[in-house]
Coordinates of C-alpha atoms and ligand atoms in Angstrom, one line a residue:
M1 CA 0.0 0.0 0.0
C2 CA 2.4 2.6 -1.3
G3 CA 6.1 2.1 -0.6
I4 CA 8.4 4.9 0.4
V5 CA 12.2 5.0 0.4
G6 CA 14.9 7.5 1.4
Y7 CA 18.7 7.5 1.0
A8 CA 21.5 9.8 2.1
G9 CA 25.1 8.7 1.6
R10 CA 28.1 8.6 -0.6
G11 CA 26.5 6.7 -3.5
C12 CA 24.2 7.9 -6.3
A13 CA 20.9 8.5 -4.7
A14 CA 18.9 7.9 -7.8
Q15 CA 20.3 4.4 -8.3
E16 CA 19.9 3.5 -4.6
L17 CA 16.3 4.7 -4.5
Y18 CA 15.5 3.0 -7.7
S19 CA 16.7 -0.3 -6.4
G20 CA 14.8 0.1 -3.1
L21 CA 11.6 1.0 -5.1
K22 CA 11.9 -2.1 -7.2
K23 CA 11.8 -4.2 -4.0
L24 CA 8.8 -2.3 -2.7
E25 CA 6.8 -2.4 -5.9
Y26 CA 4.5 -5.1 -4.5
R27 CA 3.0 -2.4 -2.2
G28 CA 1.6 -0.6 -5.2
Y29 CA 2.3 -0.1 -8.9
D30 CA 0.1 2.7 -10.2
S31 CA 2.9 5.2 -10.4
A32 CA 6.5 5.8 -9.2
G33 CA 8.7 8.8 -8.6
I34 CA 12.0 10.0 -7.1
S35 CA 13.3 13.4 -5.9
T36 CA 16.9 14.1 -5.1
V37 CA 18.7 17.2 -3.6
C38 CA 21.9 18.5 -4.9
N39 CA 23.6 21.9 -4.1
G40 CA 20.4 23.4 -2.8
S41 CA 18.2 22.3 -5.7
L42 CA 15.6 19.6 -5.9
Y43 CA 15.3 17.3 -8.9
T44 CA 12.1 15.2 -9.5
V45 CA 11.1 12.5 -11.9
K46 CA 7.7 10.9 -11.6
R47 CA 5.2 9.1 -13.8
S48 CA 2.3 6.7 -13.9
G49 CA 3.1 3.1 -14.4
R50 CA 5.6 0.8 -12.9
V51 CA 9.0 1.7 -11.3
E52 CA 10.8 0.5 -14.4
G53 CA 9.4 3.5 -16.2
L54 CA 11.8 5.7 -14.2
Q55 CA 14.9 4.0 -15.3
S56 CA 15.6 6.0 -18.4
S57 CA 15.4 9.3 -16.4
L58 CA 17.6 8.4 -13.5
G59 CA 20.4 10.4 -15.1
C60 CA 18.4 13.6 -14.5
L61 CA 18.5 13.1 -10.8
A62 CA 21.7 14.6 -9.4
G63 CA 22.8 14.2 -5.8
S64 CA 23.5 11.7 -3.0
A65 CA 20.3 12.2 -1.0
G66 CA 16.7 11.7 -2.0
I67 CA 13.3 10.1 -1.5
G68 CA 11.2 7.7 -3.7
H69 CA 7.7 6.4 -3.9
T70 CA 5.7 3.6 -5.5
R71 CA 2.0 4.3 -5.4
W72 CA -1.3 2.4 -4.8
A73 CA -3.8 5.1 -5.7
T74 CA -6.3 6.1 -3.1
H75 CA -7.2 9.7 -3.9
G76 CA -6.9 10.6 -7.5
E77 CA -6.4 8.4 -10.5
A78 CA -3.1 6.8 -11.5
N79 CA -1.6 9.6 -13.6
D80 CA 1.6 11.6 -13.7
S81 CA 0.4 14.6 -11.6
N82 CA -0.9 12.4 -8.9
A83 CA 2.4 10.5 -8.7
H84 CA 4.6 11.2 -5.7
P85 CA 6.9 13.0 -4.8
H86 CA 4.8 16.1 -4.4
V87 CA 6.8 19.3 -4.5
C88 CA 6.0 22.7 -2.9
G89 CA 8.6 25.5 -2.5
R90 CA 11.8 24.0 -0.9
F91 CA 10.2 20.7 -0.1
A92 CA 9.4 17.4 -1.8
L93 CA 7.4 14.7 0.0
V94 CA 6.4 11.0 -0.4
H95 CA 3.5 9.6 1.7
N96 CA 2.1 6.2 2.5
G97 CA -1.3 6.4 4.2
I98 CA -4.5 8.5 4.1
I99 CA -5.1 12.0 5.3
E100 CA -8.8 12.0 6.3
N101 CA -9.2 15.8 6.7
Y102 CA -7.4 16.7 3.5
A103 CA -10.5 18.4 2.0
E104 CA -10.7 21.0 4.8
L105 CA -6.9 21.5 4.7
R106 CA -6.9 21.9 1.0
E107 CA -9.6 24.6 1.2
E108 CA -7.7 26.4 3.9
L109 CA -4.4 26.3 1.9
R110 CA -6.2 27.4 -1.3
A111 CA -7.6 30.4 0.6
A112 CA -4.0 31.2 1.6
G113 CA -2.9 31.3 -2.0
H114 CA -1.8 27.7 -2.8
T115 CA -2.5 26.2 -6.2
F116 CA -2.9 22.4 -6.1
L117 CA -1.3 20.3 -8.8
S118 CA -2.8 16.9 -8.0
Q119 CA -6.0 15.4 -6.7
T120 CA -4.2 13.6 -3.9
D121 CA -4.7 13.9 -0.2
S122 CA -0.8 13.8 0.2
E123 CA -0.2 17.2 -1.5
V124 CA -1.7 19.0 1.5
I125 CA 1.1 17.7 3.7
V126 CA 3.9 19.2 1.7
R127 CA 2.1 22.5 1.4
L128 CA 1.5 22.6 5.2
I129 CA 5.2 21.8 5.8
D130 CA 6.3 24.5 3.5
S131 CA 4.0 27.0 5.2
C132 CA 5.2 26.0 8.7
Y133 CA 8.9 26.1 7.8
G134 CA 11.1 28.6 9.6
G135 CA 14.5 26.9 9.2
D136 CA 13.8 23.8 11.2
I137 CA 12.6 20.8 9.1
L138 CA 11.4 18.6 11.9
G139 CA 9.8 21.6 13.6
A140 CA 7.8 22.3 10.4
M141 CA 6.9 18.6 10.1
R142 CA 5.7 18.4 13.7
L143 CA 3.5 21.5 13.2
A144 CA 2.1 20.1 10.0
C145 CA 1.5 16.6 11.4
A146 CA -0.4 18.1 14.3
R147 CA -3.0 19.3 11.8
L148 CA -3.4 15.9 10.1
K149 CA -6.1 13.2 10.8
G150 CA -5.4 9.8 9.4
C151 CA -2.3 7.8 9.0
W152 CA 1.1 8.4 7.4
A153 CA 4.6 7.4 6.8
L154 CA 6.4 10.4 5.3
A155 CA 9.8 11.0 3.8
V156 CA 10.6 14.7 3.2
L157 CA 13.4 16.3 1.3
C158 CA 14.3 20.0 1.8
A159 CA 16.5 22.0 -0.7
A160 CA 18.4 23.4 2.3
F161 CA 19.4 20.0 3.8
N162 CA 21.6 17.3 2.3
G163 CA 19.6 14.4 3.8
F164 CA 16.0 13.7 4.4
A165 CA 13.5 13.5 7.3
V166 CA 10.9 10.8 8.1
A167 CA 7.8 10.7 10.3
R168 CA 5.2 8.0 11.0
R169 CA 1.8 7.5 12.5
G170 CA -0.1 4.4 11.7
S171 CA 2.1 3.4 8.7
P172 CA 5.5 1.7 9.0
V173 CA 8.9 3.3 8.6
I174 CA 12.2 1.4 9.0
V175 CA 15.5 3.2 9.1
G176 CA 18.8 1.5 8.4
V177 CA 22.5 2.2 8.4
G178 CA 24.8 0.7 5.7
R179 CA 28.4 0.9 4.5
D180 CA 27.6 3.5 1.9
G181 CA 25.0 5.6 3.7
C182 CA 21.7 5.6 5.6
Y183 CA 18.3 4.5 4.5
A184 CA 14.6 4.6 5.2
A185 CA 11.9 2.4 3.7
S186 CA 8.4 1.0 4.3
D187 CA 9.8 -2.5 4.9
I188 CA 13.1 -4.1 5.8
Y189 CA 13.3 -6.1 2.5
A190 CA 14.0 -2.8 0.7
L191 CA 17.1 -2.3 2.9
A192 CA 18.4 -5.9 2.6
G193 CA 21.8 -6.0 1.0
R194 CA 22.4 -2.3 1.7
A195 CA 21.8 -1.7 5.4
H196 CA 23.6 -3.8 8.1
S197 CA 21.5 -2.6 11.0
Y198 CA 17.9 -1.3 11.2
C199 CA 15.4 0.1 13.6
V200 CA 11.6 0.2 13.3
L201 CA 10.5 3.7 14.1
G202 CA 7.9 3.9 16.9
E203 CA 4.5 5.4 16.6
G204 CA 4.8 9.2 16.4
D205 CA 8.6 9.2 16.0
M206 CA 10.5 11.2 13.5
A207 CA 14.1 10.9 12.2
L208 CA 16.7 13.0 10.5
V209 CA 18.8 11.0 8.1
T210 CA 22.1 12.1 6.6
A211 CA 25.1 10.3 5.1
G212 CA 26.7 10.6 8.6
G213 CA 23.9 8.9 10.6
I214 CA 20.4 8.8 11.9
Q215 CA 18.9 10.9 14.7
V216 CA 15.6 9.7 16.1
F217 CA 13.1 11.9 18.0
N218 CA 9.9 11.1 19.9
G219 CA 6.6 12.9 19.3
E220 CA 7.7 15.6 21.8
G221 CA 10.8 16.4 19.8
E222 CA 13.2 14.8 22.3
E223 CA 16.1 12.8 20.9
I224 CA 15.8 9.1 21.7
F225 CA 18.2 6.3 21.1
P226 CA 16.2 3.1 20.1
P227 CA 18.3 0.0 19.7
F228 CA 19.3 -1.0 16.1
E229 CA 19.1 -4.7 15.2
R230 CA 21.3 -6.5 12.7
V231 CA 19.9 -7.1 9.2
T232 CA 20.1 -10.9 9.0
E233 CA 20.2 -13.2 6.0
R234 CA 16.5 -14.0 6.3
F235 CA 15.8 -10.5 4.9
A236 CA 18.1 -11.2 1.9
E237 CA 16.8 -10.3 -1.5
V238 CA 14.4 -13.0 -2.8
G239 CA 14.2 -13.9 -6.5
T240 CA 11.8 -16.1 -8.3
D241 CA 14.4 -18.9 -8.5
D242 CA 13.5 -21.0 -11.6
C243 CA 9.8 -20.0 -11.6
P244 CA 8.3 -17.6 -14.1
H245 CA 6.5 -15.8 -11.2
Y246 CA 6.7 -15.3 -7.5
M247 CA 3.2 -16.7 -7.1
L248 CA 4.3 -20.2 -8.4
K249 CA 7.6 -20.0 -6.4
E250 CA 5.7 -19.2 -3.3
I251 CA 3.1 -21.9 -3.7
R252 CA 6.0 -24.3 -4.1
E253 CA 7.2 -23.1 -0.7
N254 CA 4.0 -24.2 1.0
A255 CA 5.7 -27.4 2.3
R256 CA 8.7 -25.6 3.5
T257 CA 6.4 -23.1 5.3
M258 CA 4.5 -25.9 7.0
R259 CA 7.8 -27.5 8.3
A260 CA 9.4 -24.2 9.4
T261 CA 6.2 -23.0 11.1
C262 CA 5.7 -26.3 12.9
K263 CA 9.3 -26.3 14.1
K264 CA 9.2 -22.7 15.3
F265 CA 5.9 -23.2 17.1
L266 CA 7.1 -26.3 18.9
S267 CA 10.4 -24.6 19.9
S268 CA 9.3 -21.1 20.8
V269 CA 5.6 -21.2 22.0
D270 CA 4.7 -21.9 25.6
V271 CA 2.1 -24.4 24.7
C272 CA 0.9 -24.9 28.3
A273 CA 0.4 -21.2 28.9
L274 CA -1.4 -20.9 25.5
S275 CA -3.7 -23.8 26.2
A276 CA -4.5 -22.5 29.7
R277 CA -5.3 -19.1 28.2
L278 CA -7.6 -20.6 25.6
S279 CA -9.4 -22.9 28.0
S280 CA -10.1 -20.1 30.5
A281 CA -11.4 -17.7 27.8
D282 CA -15.0 -16.6 27.9
K283 CA -14.9 -16.1 24.2
I284 CA -12.4 -16.3 21.3
V285 CA -12.6 -13.9 18.4
L286 CA -10.3 -14.2 15.3
V287 CA -9.9 -11.1 13.2
G288 CA -8.3 -10.6 9.8
C289 CA -8.9 -9.3 6.3
G290 CA -8.9 -11.0 2.9
T291 CA -7.0 -14.3 2.9
A292 CA -6.1 -13.8 6.6
Y293 CA -9.8 -13.6 7.4
N294 CA -10.3 -16.8 5.4
A295 CA -7.6 -18.4 7.6
A296 CA -9.4 -17.0 10.6
L297 CA -12.6 -18.7 9.4
A298 CA -10.9 -22.0 9.3
G299 CA -9.3 -21.3 12.7
A300 CA -12.7 -20.5 14.2
R301 CA -14.0 -23.9 13.1
I302 CA -11.1 -26.0 14.6
L303 CA -10.8 -23.9 17.7
G304 CA -14.5 -24.1 18.2
W305 CA -14.1 -27.9 18.3
A306 CA -11.3 -27.7 20.8
C307 CA -12.6 -24.9 23.2
D308 CA -15.6 -24.8 25.5
C309 CA -16.3 -21.1 24.9
P310 CA -17.9 -19.5 21.8
V311 CA -15.4 -19.0 19.0
S312 CA -16.0 -16.8 16.0
A313 CA -14.2 -15.0 13.1
C314 CA -14.8 -11.4 12.3
I315 CA -13.7 -9.3 9.3
A316 CA -11.4 -6.8 11.0
G317 CA -12.8 -3.8 9.2
E318 CA -16.2 -4.6 10.6
A319 CA -15.0 -5.6 14.1
R320 CA -13.4 -2.2 14.5
Y321 CA -16.7 -0.4 14.3
D322 CA -18.9 -3.0 15.8
P323 CA -16.5 -4.8 18.1
P324 CA -17.5 -8.0 19.9
S325 CA -18.0 -7.3 23.7
F326 CA -14.5 -8.3 24.9
T327 CA -13.8 -8.8 28.6
K328 CA -10.5 -9.3 30.3
N329 CA -11.1 -13.1 30.0
S330 CA -11.6 -12.9 26.2
V331 CA -9.0 -13.8 23.6
C332 CA -8.6 -11.9 20.3
I333 CA -6.5 -13.7 17.6
A334 CA -5.3 -11.2 15.0
V335 CA -4.3 -13.0 11.8
S336 CA -2.1 -10.9 9.4
Q337 CA 0.6 -11.8 7.0
S338 CA 2.1 -8.4 7.0
G339 CA 1.2 -7.4 10.6
E340 CA 0.5 -3.9 9.2
T341 CA -3.1 -4.1 7.9
A342 CA -4.8 -1.0 9.3
D343 CA -8.2 -2.7 10.0
T344 CA -6.6 -5.7 11.7
L345 CA -4.4 -3.5 13.9
R346 CA -7.3 -1.4 15.0
A347 CA -9.5 -4.4 15.8
A348 CA -6.6 -5.8 17.9
E349 CA -6.1 -2.5 19.7
I350 CA -9.8 -2.3 20.6
A351 CA -9.6 -5.9 22.0
R352 CA -6.5 -5.0 24.0
G353 CA -8.1 -1.8 25.2
A354 CA -11.0 -3.8 26.5
G355 CA -8.6 -6.0 28.5
A356 CA -8.7 -9.0 26.2
C357 CA -5.6 -11.1 25.6
V358 CA -4.4 -10.5 22.0
I359 CA -2.5 -13.2 20.1
A360 CA -1.0 -12.3 16.8
V361 CA -0.5 -14.8 14.0
T362 CA 1.9 -13.1 11.7
N363 CA 4.6 -13.6 9.1
V364 CA 6.5 -10.4 10.0
G365 CA 8.2 -10.5 13.4
Y366 CA 8.9 -6.8 13.7
S367 CA 5.5 -5.6 12.4
A368 CA 3.0 -3.4 14.3
V369 CA 0.7 -6.2 15.3
T370 CA 3.5 -7.7 17.4
R371 CA 3.6 -4.6 19.4
I372 CA -0.1 -4.7 20.2
A373 CA -0.2 -8.5 21.0
H374 CA 0.6 -10.1 24.3
T375 CA 1.7 -13.3 22.5
V376 CA 3.0 -13.7 19.0
L377 CA 2.7 -17.0 17.0
P378 CA 5.2 -16.7 14.2
V379 CA 4.3 -17.9 10.7
C380 CA 7.6 -18.8 9.0
A381 CA 6.8 -18.3 5.3
G382 CA 9.7 -16.0 4.6
A383 CA 9.2 -12.9 2.3
E384 CA 6.0 -13.2 0.4
V385 CA 6.4 -11.0 -2.7
C386 CA 3.3 -11.9 -4.8
V387 CA 0.4 -9.7 -3.9
A388 CA -1.8 -12.8 -3.7
A389 CA -1.2 -14.5 -0.3
T390 CA -0.4 -18.2 -0.7
K391 CA 2.3 -19.7 1.5
S392 CA 1.5 -17.3 4.3
Y393 CA -2.1 -18.6 4.4
I394 CA -0.7 -22.1 4.7
G395 CA 1.5 -21.0 7.5
Q396 CA -1.4 -19.3 9.3
L397 CA -3.4 -22.6 9.0
V398 CA -0.4 -24.4 10.6
C399 CA -0.4 -22.0 13.6
L400 CA -4.1 -22.2 14.1
H401 CA -4.2 -26.0 13.9
L402 CA -1.3 -26.3 16.4
M403 CA -3.1 -23.9 18.7
A404 CA -6.3 -25.9 18.5
A405 CA -4.5 -29.2 19.2
G406 CA -4.0 -28.6 22.9
A407 CA -2.4 -31.6 24.6
R408 CA -2.3 -33.5 21.2
I409 CA 0.1 -30.9 19.7
K410 CA 2.9 -33.4 19.0
E411 CA 0.5 -35.7 17.2
R412 CA -1.0 -32.8 15.2
A413 CA 2.5 -31.5 14.3
E414 CA 3.5 -35.0 13.0
C415 CA 0.4 -35.2 10.9
I416 CA 1.1 -31.8 9.4
L417 CA 4.8 -32.7 8.7
K418 CA 3.7 -35.9 7.0
L419 CA 1.3 -33.9 4.8
A420 CA 4.1 -31.4 4.0
D421 CA 5.7 -34.1 1.8
E422 CA 2.5 -34.6 -0.1
V423 CA 2.0 -30.9 -0.5
E424 CA 5.5 -30.6 -1.9
K425 CA 4.8 -33.2 -4.6
L426 CA 1.4 -31.6 -5.3
A427 CA 2.8 -28.1 -5.7
S428 CA 4.9 -29.3 -8.7
D429 CA 1.8 -30.6 -10.5
G430 CA 1.2 -29.1 -13.9
E431 CA -1.4 -31.5 -15.3
Y432 CA -4.5 -31.4 -13.1
A433 CA -4.2 -27.8 -12.2
S434 CA -3.8 -26.9 -15.9
T435 CA -6.8 -29.0 -16.9
I436 CA -9.1 -27.2 -14.4
A437 CA -7.5 -23.8 -15.1
K438 CA -8.5 -24.3 -18.8
L439 CA -12.0 -24.9 -17.7
C440 CA -11.9 -21.8 -15.4
A441 CA -10.5 -19.6 -18.2
R442 CA -13.4 -20.5 -20.5
S443 CA -16.0 -19.8 -17.8
R444 CA -18.2 -16.7 -17.2
A445 CA -18.1 -17.4 -13.5
V446 CA -16.6 -20.0 -11.2
F447 CA -18.2 -21.2 -7.9
F448 CA -16.1 -23.0 -5.3
L449 CA -18.1 -25.3 -3.1
G450 CA -17.6 -27.7 -0.3
R451 CA -19.0 -28.8 3.0
G452 CA -17.6 -28.8 6.5
C453 CA -13.9 -27.9 6.6
D454 CA -13.9 -27.7 2.8
V455 CA -16.1 -24.5 2.9
E456 CA -13.4 -22.2 4.2
V457 CA -10.9 -23.6 1.7
A458 CA -13.5 -23.0 -1.1
V459 CA -13.9 -19.4 0.0
E460 CA -10.2 -18.8 -0.1
G461 CA -9.9 -20.6 -3.5
S462 CA -12.5 -18.2 -4.8
L463 CA -10.7 -15.1 -3.6
K464 CA -7.4 -16.4 -5.1
L465 CA -9.0 -17.0 -8.5
K466 CA -10.8 -13.7 -8.7
E467 CA -7.8 -11.6 -7.6
V468 CA -5.3 -13.0 -10.1
S469 CA -7.6 -13.9 -13.0
Y470 CA -10.4 -11.3 -12.7
I471 CA -13.0 -14.0 -13.3
F472 CA -16.1 -13.5 -11.2
S473 CA -16.1 -16.1 -8.5
D474 CA -17.8 -17.0 -5.2
G475 CA -17.1 -19.7 -2.6
Y476 CA -19.5 -21.1 0.0
P477 CA -21.2 -24.3 1.4
A478 CA -22.3 -26.7 -1.4
G479 CA -25.7 -27.1 0.4
E480 CA -26.5 -23.5 0.0
L481 CA -26.5 -23.6 -3.8
K482 CA -30.1 -24.7 -4.1
H483 CA -31.2 -21.7 -2.0
G484 CA -30.6 -19.2 -4.8
T485 CA -27.3 -19.3 -6.6
L486 CA -28.3 -22.3 -8.6
A487 CA -30.2 -19.8 -10.7
L488 CA -26.9 -18.7 -12.1
V489 CA -25.7 -22.1 -13.2
D490 CA -25.7 -22.9 -16.9
E491 CA -23.1 -24.3 -19.3
T492 CA -21.0 -21.1 -19.1
V493 CA -20.5 -21.5 -15.3
L494 CA -18.0 -23.9 -13.7
S495 CA -18.3 -25.2 -10.2
V496 CA -15.2 -26.5 -8.5
V497 CA -16.4 -28.9 -5.8
L498 CA -14.1 -30.0 -2.9
V499 CA -15.0 -33.3 -1.4
C500 CA -12.5 -34.2 1.4
D501 CA -14.7 -35.3 4.2
E502 CA -16.1 -38.9 3.9
G503 CA -18.9 -38.0 6.4
L504 CA -20.2 -35.3 4.2
A505 CA -19.2 -36.6 0.8
D506 CA -22.7 -37.9 -0.3
K507 CA -24.3 -34.6 0.7
C508 CA -21.7 -32.8 -1.5
L509 CA -22.4 -35.2 -4.4
N510 CA -26.1 -34.1 -4.2
A511 CA -24.9 -30.6 -5.1
V512 CA -22.9 -32.0 -8.0
E513 CA -26.0 -33.8 -9.3
Q514 CA -28.1 -30.6 -9.0
I515 CA -25.5 -28.7 -11.1
L516 CA -25.2 -31.4 -13.7
S517 CA -28.9 -31.6 -14.1
R518 CA -28.8 -27.8 -15.0
R519 CA -26.1 -28.4 -17.6
G520 CA -23.6 -26.7 -15.3
R521 CA -19.9 -27.8 -15.7
V522 CA -18.2 -29.4 -12.7
A523 CA -14.6 -30.1 -11.6
V524 CA -14.1 -32.1 -8.5
I525 CA -11.1 -32.1 -6.2
T526 CA -11.2 -34.9 -3.7
T527 CA -9.1 -37.0 -1.3
L528 CA -11.5 -39.9 -1.6
P529 CA -10.9 -42.5 -4.2
R530 CA -14.5 -43.7 -4.2
V531 CA -15.7 -40.2 -5.1
A532 CA -13.2 -39.9 -7.9
E533 CA -14.3 -43.3 -9.2
R534 CA -17.9 -42.4 -9.1
L535 CA -17.6 -39.1 -10.9
K536 CA -15.0 -40.0 -13.5
G537 CA -16.5 -39.4 -17.0
R538 CA -19.5 -37.6 -15.6
V539 CA -17.9 -34.3 -14.7
Q540 CA -15.4 -32.2 -16.7
A541 CA -12.4 -33.0 -14.4
V542 CA -11.6 -35.0 -11.3
W543 CA -8.4 -34.3 -9.4
L544 CA -7.7 -37.1 -6.8
L545 CA -5.5 -35.8 -4.1
P546 CA -3.5 -38.0 -1.7
P547 CA -5.5 -39.3 1.2
A548 CA -5.6 -37.1 4.3
P549 CA -7.7 -36.8 7.5
F550 CA -10.6 -34.5 6.6
H551 CA -9.6 -31.8 9.1
V552 CA -6.1 -31.3 7.7
A553 CA -7.0 -32.0 4.0
C554 CA -7.0 -28.2 3.7
F555 CA -3.2 -28.1 3.2
L556 CA -3.6 -30.2 0.1
S557 CA -6.8 -28.7 -1.3
A558 CA -5.7 -25.1 -0.7
T559 CA -2.5 -25.8 -2.5
A560 CA -4.5 -27.3 -5.4
L561 CA -6.7 -24.2 -5.6
Q562 CA -3.8 -21.8 -5.5
L563 CA -2.2 -23.7 -8.4
I564 CA -5.5 -23.5 -10.4
A565 CA -5.7 -19.7 -9.8
Y566 CA -2.1 -19.3 -10.8
R567 CA -2.5 -21.3 -14.0
T568 CA -5.7 -19.6 -14.9
A569 CA -4.1 -16.1 -14.6
V570 CA -1.2 -17.2 -16.8
L571 CA -3.5 -18.7 -19.4
L572 CA -5.4 -15.4 -19.5
G573 CA -2.2 -13.4 -19.8
R574 CA -2.6 -11.7 -16.4
D575 CA 0.3 -10.8 -14.2
P576 CA -0.4 -13.0 -11.1
D577 CA 2.3 -11.2 -9.0
K578 CA 0.8 -7.8 -9.4
P579 CA -3.0 -8.1 -10.0
R580 CA -4.7 -4.9 -11.2
N581 CA -6.0 -2.5 -8.6
L582 CA -4.4 -4.3 -5.7
A583 CA -1.5 -4.0 -3.4
K584 CA 0.0 -6.1 -0.6
S585 CA -0.1 -4.8 3.0
V586 CA -3.2 -2.5 3.1
T587 CA -2.1 0.1 5.6
V588 CA -5.1 2.4 5.0
E589 CA -8.7 2.0 5.9
Ligands
M6R1 O1 -1.1 -8.7 5.5 P1 -2.5 -9.2 5.8 O2 -2.5 -10.7 5.9 O3 -3.1 -8.6 7.0 O4 -3.4 -8.8 4.5 C1 -4.7 -9.1 4.5 C2 -5.3 -8.9 3.1 O5 -5.1 -7.7 2.6 C3 -4.6 -10.0 2.2 O6 -4.8 -11.3 2.6 C4 -5.3 -9.9 0.8 O7 -6.6 -10.3 0.8 C5 -4.4 -10.7 -0.2 N1 -4.3 -10.0 -1.5 C6 -5.1 -12.0 -0.5 O8 -4.3 -12.7 -1.5

């Protein structure tokens, strides 16, 4: 959700910033821009489209300090004038976040004689800073920020200063020190290979960054000295290996994620304390957005079996305005790959404010959600670059399954580890996924159906397909079809039916018959040989997965659906790593 970078050092700022922006592009790819400062002048290049579009103009950007931005449009369409940096007087600014009172501020600034050059909310910030400036950059930023409502991560360049300043509230900023200079970025991966140590700025903090070092200040303007951590290998630059896209590479890392997450859980989580907390809870509420919410849905089912209290899943964006009535005995489980999703953070804060115990399930150990949570359950998926979440979802499922296992945790972990070998083989499948992808690509709409534990997987499979292929899709319980949606079924619609629970298989097959009788097309994914046998030749495709207990078959079926979504996107010529209109890590509301 917009990426910002800053650099001040001995190298060429334009090159440093360009390479940082390339790594942050997954956060938004509507437009990109860079400003540098050299001998008291600002230089700016910005345009709509991807970061690569800046490459030919890097030579115009003199200097060894600057800031850069890659945008996910919120206010104003994706064009050149709405691209960041925004410039006013001596200042250039890049922003990640949303300014909610920008309309009032814009009117006030217009009345004071400012002419706006963009439709963005961000432009008001640079104009406010310029109007507040009296020789002290941080002072001007502090005065300007005091007028803002919303959330922001800012990097600001001033013609009078050979460095840059950063500020944050609600959106992340990491600062780092390297051999050739000092850096700032929205995430640590942009600093990997360049900075040797880093620090995550605290809420409300600001920093002044020059080639010589980084000074950090708290919201009151007092200098503070937060600890810097070493940038370790796990943040190293990730490539696509031999895969054509990150999405495929990351699906192929599902098995590794299952093993690593199990290992970390068993070695680092105080299982007794966790079980005690869950068993004394008066209610357990899981919150998340998108794929993380779909993992929360699955978690609610399995925790519901294991715990005596009511367990539910809530979309975090809804929970923040209509929060469940938490007490000090309640548990809120915040599920988030990035740990920076604004809605999830707010829902977790509300739960914590009400005295509930907050447990974070996250892939990013230094993220904001870890600072809200009492307990962190690490997902060990490694960097997930593709905007569509795949391996992180699998890792979230591992954490939730282990959490729900209670005293049988060793047994559950063994079962998951055994399945990881099957997931590994499955992820290299080309045949079945391609057959079903061809059916999807020819369909007007695709429904994903299942019963019991297959329902949540179907819902996630549907989200995956729609986000990377742009085909309309929906996922829900197979038994619901006849209550309305069956009206949509005809020969242009495909239904992908998951059948992994022997106890519910015949009920699911009823739905298949209902679809076939309306000339609908069906693809079945099952772990049950007798189901595959019965449907072979009657439906368009049958994918028989390895056998698995129904409650953990999700690791196999989810992997299969991820592969189908990926293959469909590729068949339709979409970029699965950067789907249109989307960005990873949604740090605005
Ligand atoms: O970083 P988070 O897990 O909190 O992100 C939540 C959603 O924005 C995310 O899962 C989104 O739905 C993905 N694009 C799904 O593939």
